[in-house]
Amino acid sequence: GARTPLHGSAHEVAPAEAAGRWLTELMRLDWKRIEPAGFAAAHIARRTGDRTRDIDEALRAQVLQRLASVGAPASWSALVRDVVELDQESRTRMFGDALPPGLKLLR
C-alpha cells in the first residue's frame, strides 16, 4: 500500500483510488489501540509529488488530523504532508528487521 515503492518502478504501486479505499477502512480502527494502523495509514497516504499517485487532499487532511489526535510521531505526519525520504527507523520497520551492518539501501 505504500505510495512510493521501496524498490521497483513507481507505476507498480496501487492506484490512488485503491489507497483511498484502504485509508477509509483504516480510519474506522482505533489507532491508539492498534498502533500499526497509524503507521500503515501514514505510508498509504504518503505524499509522492505525483498527482496520479497522490491521494485526495480531503482524505490527506483527515489522516493528518487523526495522526495528530493519537500523538503519532512527527515523522509520520511529515510523510503525509510533504515529499520526504524515509528515515532509517521507517525503512527498518517496513522491512521488518534491521539490515546487516554496512549494508545500505540505495534508490
Short mmCIF file of N, CA and C in Angstrom, two decimals:
data_model
loop_
_atom_site.label_atom_id
_atom_site.label_comp_id
_atom_site.label_asym_id
_atom_site.label_seq_id
_atom_site.Cartn_x
_atom_site.Cartn_y
_atom_site.Cartn_z
N GLY A 1 0.78 -1.19 0.00
CA GLY A 1 0.00 0.00 0.00
C GLY A 1 0.83 1.27 0.00
N ALA A 2 2.16 1.14 0.13
CA ALA A 2 2.99 2.34 0.14
C ALA A 2 2.88 3.07 -1.19
N ARG A 3 2.91 4.37 -1.14
CA ARG A 3 2.76 5.19 -2.35
C ARG A 3 4.07 5.37 -3.09
N THR A 4 5.18 5.13 -2.43
CA THR A 4 6.49 5.18 -3.04
C THR A 4 7.14 3.82 -2.80
N PRO A 5 7.47 3.08 -3.85
CA PRO A 5 7.99 1.73 -3.66
C PRO A 5 9.37 1.73 -3.01
N LEU A 6 9.63 0.71 -2.18
CA LEU A 6 10.96 0.54 -1.61
C LEU A 6 11.94 0.12 -2.70
N HIS A 7 11.43 -0.58 -3.68
CA HIS A 7 12.23 -0.97 -4.84
C HIS A 7 11.27 -1.10 -6.01
N GLY A 8 11.79 -1.08 -7.20
CA GLY A 8 10.94 -1.21 -8.38
C GLY A 8 10.46 0.14 -8.88
N SER A 9 9.57 0.07 -9.84
CA SER A 9 9.08 1.26 -10.52
C SER A 9 7.84 1.84 -9.85
N ALA A 10 7.69 3.14 -9.93
CA ALA A 10 6.54 3.83 -9.32
C ALA A 10 5.23 3.42 -9.96
N HIS A 11 5.25 2.99 -11.23
CA HIS A 11 3.99 2.61 -11.87
C HIS A 11 3.46 1.28 -11.36
N GLU A 12 4.21 0.60 -10.50
CA GLU A 12 3.78 -0.68 -9.95
C GLU A 12 3.06 -0.54 -8.60
N VAL A 13 2.93 0.67 -8.08
CA VAL A 13 2.21 0.86 -6.82
C VAL A 13 0.70 0.82 -7.08
N ALA A 14 -0.05 0.56 -6.03
CA ALA A 14 -1.51 0.55 -6.15
C ALA A 14 -2.01 1.94 -6.53
N PRO A 15 -3.08 2.01 -7.32
CA PRO A 15 -3.62 3.32 -7.72
C PRO A 15 -4.16 4.11 -6.52
N ALA A 16 -4.23 5.41 -6.68
CA ALA A 16 -4.70 6.30 -5.61
C ALA A 16 -6.11 5.93 -5.15
N GLU A 17 -6.95 5.47 -6.06
CA GLU A 17 -8.32 5.09 -5.68
C GLU A 17 -8.31 3.92 -4.70
N ALA A 18 -7.46 2.93 -4.95
CA ALA A 18 -7.36 1.79 -4.03
C ALA A 18 -6.81 2.25 -2.69
N ALA A 19 -5.80 3.11 -2.72
CA ALA A 19 -5.23 3.64 -1.48
C ALA A 19 -6.30 4.37 -0.68
N GLY A 20 -7.15 5.11 -1.36
CA GLY A 20 -8.24 5.82 -0.69
C GLY A 20 -9.20 4.87 0.00
N ARG A 21 -9.51 3.76 -0.65
CA ARG A 21 -10.41 2.76 -0.03
C ARG A 21 -9.76 2.14 1.20
N TRP A 22 -8.47 1.83 1.10
CA TRP A 22 -7.76 1.24 2.24
C TRP A 22 -7.73 2.22 3.41
N LEU A 23 -7.48 3.49 3.10
CA LEU A 23 -7.44 4.50 4.15
C LEU A 23 -8.80 4.66 4.82
N THR A 24 -9.86 4.59 4.04
CA THR A 24 -11.21 4.68 4.60
C THR A 24 -11.42 3.56 5.61
N GLU A 25 -10.96 2.36 5.29
CA GLU A 25 -11.07 1.24 6.23
C GLU A 25 -10.20 1.46 7.47
N LEU A 26 -8.97 1.92 7.26
CA LEU A 26 -8.08 2.17 8.39
C LEU A 26 -8.62 3.25 9.32
N MET A 27 -9.32 4.23 8.76
CA MET A 27 -9.87 5.32 9.58
C MET A 27 -10.92 4.80 10.56
N ARG A 28 -11.48 3.64 10.31
CA ARG A 28 -12.50 3.06 11.20
C ARG A 28 -11.90 2.41 12.43
N LEU A 29 -10.59 2.16 12.40
CA LEU A 29 -9.92 1.48 13.51
C LEU A 29 -9.54 2.46 14.62
N ASP A 30 -9.32 1.90 15.81
CA ASP A 30 -8.84 2.68 16.95
C ASP A 30 -7.32 2.71 16.90
N TRP A 31 -6.75 3.81 16.42
CA TRP A 31 -5.30 3.90 16.22
C TRP A 31 -4.53 3.93 17.52
N LYS A 32 -5.17 4.28 18.62
CA LYS A 32 -4.48 4.24 19.91
C LYS A 32 -4.31 2.80 20.37
N ARG A 33 -5.30 1.99 20.08
CA ARG A 33 -5.26 0.58 20.47
C ARG A 33 -4.47 -0.25 19.46
N ILE A 34 -4.57 0.10 18.18
CA ILE A 34 -3.91 -0.65 17.11
C ILE A 34 -2.87 0.28 16.48
N GLU A 35 -1.72 0.41 17.14
CA GLU A 35 -0.69 1.36 16.72
C GLU A 35 -0.23 1.17 15.28
N PRO A 36 -0.09 -0.06 14.77
CA PRO A 36 0.34 -0.20 13.37
C PRO A 36 -0.62 0.41 12.35
N ALA A 37 -1.86 0.66 12.75
CA ALA A 37 -2.83 1.25 11.81
C ALA A 37 -2.40 2.66 11.42
N GLY A 38 -1.91 3.44 12.35
CA GLY A 38 -1.45 4.79 12.05
C GLY A 38 -0.22 4.78 11.16
N PHE A 39 0.70 3.86 11.45
CA PHE A 39 1.90 3.73 10.63
C PHE A 39 1.52 3.36 9.20
N ALA A 40 0.62 2.39 9.06
CA ALA A 40 0.17 1.97 7.73
C ALA A 40 -0.52 3.12 7.01
N ALA A 41 -1.39 3.83 7.71
CA ALA A 41 -2.10 4.95 7.09
C ALA A 41 -1.13 6.03 6.62
N ALA A 42 -0.12 6.32 7.42
CA ALA A 42 0.86 7.34 7.04
C ALA A 42 1.57 6.95 5.75
N HIS A 43 1.88 5.69 5.61
CA HIS A 43 2.58 5.25 4.40
C HIS A 43 1.66 5.13 3.19
N ILE A 44 0.42 4.77 3.42
CA ILE A 44 -0.53 4.72 2.32
C ILE A 44 -0.87 6.14 1.85
N ALA A 45 -0.94 7.08 2.80
CA ALA A 45 -1.27 8.48 2.46
C ALA A 45 -0.04 9.30 2.11
N ARG A 46 1.10 8.70 2.10
CA ARG A 46 2.37 9.41 1.86
C ARG A 46 2.32 10.25 0.59
N ARG A 47 2.75 11.50 0.71
CA ARG A 47 2.79 12.41 -0.46
C ARG A 47 3.98 12.01 -1.33
N THR A 48 3.70 11.86 -2.63
CA THR A 48 4.75 11.46 -3.58
C THR A 48 5.20 12.60 -4.47
N GLY A 49 4.35 13.62 -4.63
CA GLY A 49 4.64 14.68 -5.58
C GLY A 49 4.16 14.35 -6.98
N ASP A 50 3.53 13.20 -7.14
CA ASP A 50 2.99 12.75 -8.43
C ASP A 50 1.47 12.74 -8.30
N ARG A 51 0.80 13.63 -9.00
CA ARG A 51 -0.65 13.77 -8.81
C ARG A 51 -1.42 12.50 -9.18
N THR A 52 -0.86 11.62 -10.00
CA THR A 52 -1.56 10.37 -10.33
C THR A 52 -1.47 9.35 -9.20
N ARG A 53 -0.48 9.48 -8.33
CA ARG A 53 -0.34 8.55 -7.20
C ARG A 53 -0.83 9.13 -5.89
N ASP A 54 -0.83 10.45 -5.77
CA ASP A 54 -1.22 11.08 -4.50
C ASP A 54 -2.72 10.95 -4.26
N ILE A 55 -3.07 10.80 -2.99
CA ILE A 55 -4.48 10.67 -2.60
C ILE A 55 -5.16 12.03 -2.60
N ASP A 56 -6.47 12.00 -2.50
CA ASP A 56 -7.30 13.20 -2.42
C ASP A 56 -6.88 14.05 -1.22
N GLU A 57 -6.85 15.36 -1.40
CA GLU A 57 -6.40 16.28 -0.33
C GLU A 57 -7.31 16.24 0.89
N ALA A 58 -8.61 16.04 0.70
CA ALA A 58 -9.52 15.97 1.85
C ALA A 58 -9.20 14.75 2.70
N LEU A 59 -8.93 13.63 2.06
CA LEU A 59 -8.57 12.42 2.80
C LEU A 59 -7.21 12.60 3.47
N ARG A 60 -6.28 13.25 2.79
CA ARG A 60 -4.97 13.53 3.38
C ARG A 60 -5.14 14.34 4.67
N ALA A 61 -6.02 15.34 4.64
CA ALA A 61 -6.27 16.17 5.83
C ALA A 61 -6.84 15.33 6.97
N GLN A 62 -7.72 14.39 6.65
CA GLN A 62 -8.30 13.52 7.68
C GLN A 62 -7.22 12.65 8.32
N VAL A 63 -6.33 12.12 7.50
CA VAL A 63 -5.24 11.29 8.03
C VAL A 63 -4.33 12.13 8.92
N LEU A 64 -3.98 13.33 8.48
CA LEU A 64 -3.14 14.21 9.30
C LEU A 64 -3.80 14.54 10.63
N GLN A 65 -5.10 14.80 10.60
CA GLN A 65 -5.83 15.11 11.83
C GLN A 65 -5.81 13.91 12.78
N ARG A 66 -6.03 12.73 12.24
CA ARG A 66 -6.04 11.53 13.08
C ARG A 66 -4.65 11.26 13.65
N LEU A 67 -3.62 11.40 12.84
CA LEU A 67 -2.26 11.20 13.34
C LEU A 67 -1.97 12.15 14.50
N ALA A 68 -2.38 13.40 14.37
CA ALA A 68 -2.17 14.37 15.44
C ALA A 68 -2.96 13.99 16.69
N SER A 69 -4.18 13.51 16.50
CA SER A 69 -5.05 13.20 17.65
C SER A 69 -4.55 12.02 18.47
N VAL A 70 -3.79 11.12 17.84
CA VAL A 70 -3.27 9.97 18.59
C VAL A 70 -1.82 10.17 19.03
N GLY A 71 -1.27 11.33 18.73
CA GLY A 71 0.10 11.61 19.14
C GLY A 71 1.15 10.81 18.38
N ALA A 72 0.88 10.56 17.11
CA ALA A 72 1.82 9.82 16.27
C ALA A 72 3.12 10.60 16.11
N PRO A 73 4.22 9.92 15.85
CA PRO A 73 5.49 10.62 15.64
C PRO A 73 5.39 11.67 14.54
N ALA A 74 6.06 12.77 14.72
CA ALA A 74 6.03 13.86 13.74
C ALA A 74 6.50 13.39 12.36
N SER A 75 7.40 12.42 12.34
CA SER A 75 7.91 11.92 11.05
C SER A 75 6.80 11.27 10.23
N TRP A 76 5.78 10.69 10.89
CA TRP A 76 4.67 10.08 10.16
C TRP A 76 3.84 11.17 9.49
N SER A 77 3.55 12.23 10.23
CA SER A 77 2.79 13.34 9.65
C SER A 77 3.56 14.00 8.52
N ALA A 78 4.87 14.11 8.67
CA ALA A 78 5.70 14.71 7.62
C ALA A 78 5.60 13.91 6.33
N LEU A 79 5.52 12.58 6.42
CA LEU A 79 5.37 11.74 5.22
C LEU A 79 4.09 12.07 4.47
N VAL A 80 3.04 12.34 5.22
CA VAL A 80 1.73 12.62 4.62
C VAL A 80 1.67 14.04 4.07
N ARG A 81 2.28 14.96 4.77
CA ARG A 81 2.20 16.39 4.43
C ARG A 81 3.18 16.79 3.33
N ASP A 82 4.40 16.24 3.35
CA ASP A 82 5.47 16.68 2.45
C ASP A 82 6.08 15.50 1.71
N VAL A 83 6.77 15.79 0.62
CA VAL A 83 7.54 14.77 -0.08
C VAL A 83 8.87 14.65 0.65
N VAL A 84 9.06 13.54 1.37
CA VAL A 84 10.28 13.34 2.15
C VAL A 84 10.80 11.92 1.96
N GLU A 85 12.09 11.76 2.19
CA GLU A 85 12.70 10.43 2.18
C GLU A 85 12.38 9.73 3.49
N LEU A 86 12.29 8.41 3.45
CA LEU A 86 12.09 7.64 4.67
C LEU A 86 13.32 7.74 5.56
N ASP A 87 13.09 7.84 6.87
CA ASP A 87 14.21 7.80 7.79
C ASP A 87 14.59 6.34 8.04
N GLN A 88 15.73 6.12 8.67
CA GLN A 88 16.22 4.76 8.89
C GLN A 88 15.24 3.94 9.71
N GLU A 89 14.61 4.54 10.70
CA GLU A 89 13.66 3.81 11.55
C GLU A 89 12.49 3.29 10.72
N SER A 90 11.96 4.11 9.82
CA SER A 90 10.83 3.69 8.98
C SER A 90 11.25 2.61 8.00
N ARG A 91 12.44 2.74 7.41
CA ARG A 91 12.91 1.71 6.48
C ARG A 91 13.06 0.38 7.21
N THR A 92 13.64 0.43 8.41
CA THR A 92 13.81 -0.79 9.19
C THR A 92 12.45 -1.40 9.52
N ARG A 93 11.51 -0.58 9.92
CA ARG A 93 10.19 -1.07 10.28
C ARG A 93 9.48 -1.68 9.07
N MET A 94 9.62 -1.07 7.91
CA MET A 94 8.95 -1.59 6.71
C MET A 94 9.54 -2.92 6.28
N PHE A 95 10.84 -3.11 6.46
CA PHE A 95 11.45 -4.38 6.11
C PHE A 95 11.22 -5.43 7.19
N GLY A 96 10.89 -4.99 8.39
CA GLY A 96 10.61 -5.93 9.45
C GLY A 96 11.83 -6.30 10.29
N ASP A 97 13.01 -5.94 9.84
CA ASP A 97 14.21 -6.20 10.63
C ASP A 97 15.31 -5.24 10.17
N ALA A 98 16.37 -5.21 10.93
CA ALA A 98 17.47 -4.32 10.59
C ALA A 98 18.32 -4.93 9.49
N LEU A 99 18.93 -4.08 8.70
CA LEU A 99 19.87 -4.55 7.69
C LEU A 99 21.19 -4.90 8.37
N PRO A 100 21.95 -5.84 7.80
CA PRO A 100 23.26 -6.16 8.38
C PRO A 100 24.16 -4.92 8.37
N PRO A 101 25.08 -4.84 9.33
CA PRO A 101 25.98 -3.68 9.38
C PRO A 101 26.70 -3.48 8.05
N GLY A 102 26.73 -2.24 7.60
CA GLY A 102 27.42 -1.90 6.36
C GLY A 102 26.56 -1.98 5.12
N LEU A 103 25.42 -2.67 5.18
CA LEU A 103 24.53 -2.77 4.03
C LEU A 103 23.58 -1.57 4.03
N LYS A 104 23.49 -0.89 2.90
CA LYS A 104 22.65 0.30 2.79
C LYS A 104 21.68 0.14 1.63
N LEU A 105 20.49 0.70 1.78
CA LEU A 105 19.51 0.73 0.70
C LEU A 105 19.83 1.88 -0.22
N LEU A 106 19.85 1.63 -1.49
CA LEU A 106 20.08 2.67 -2.48
C LEU A 106 18.82 2.87 -3.29
N ARG A 107 18.57 4.11 -3.69
CA ARG A 107 17.39 4.40 -4.50
C ARG A 107 17.79 4.54 -5.93
#
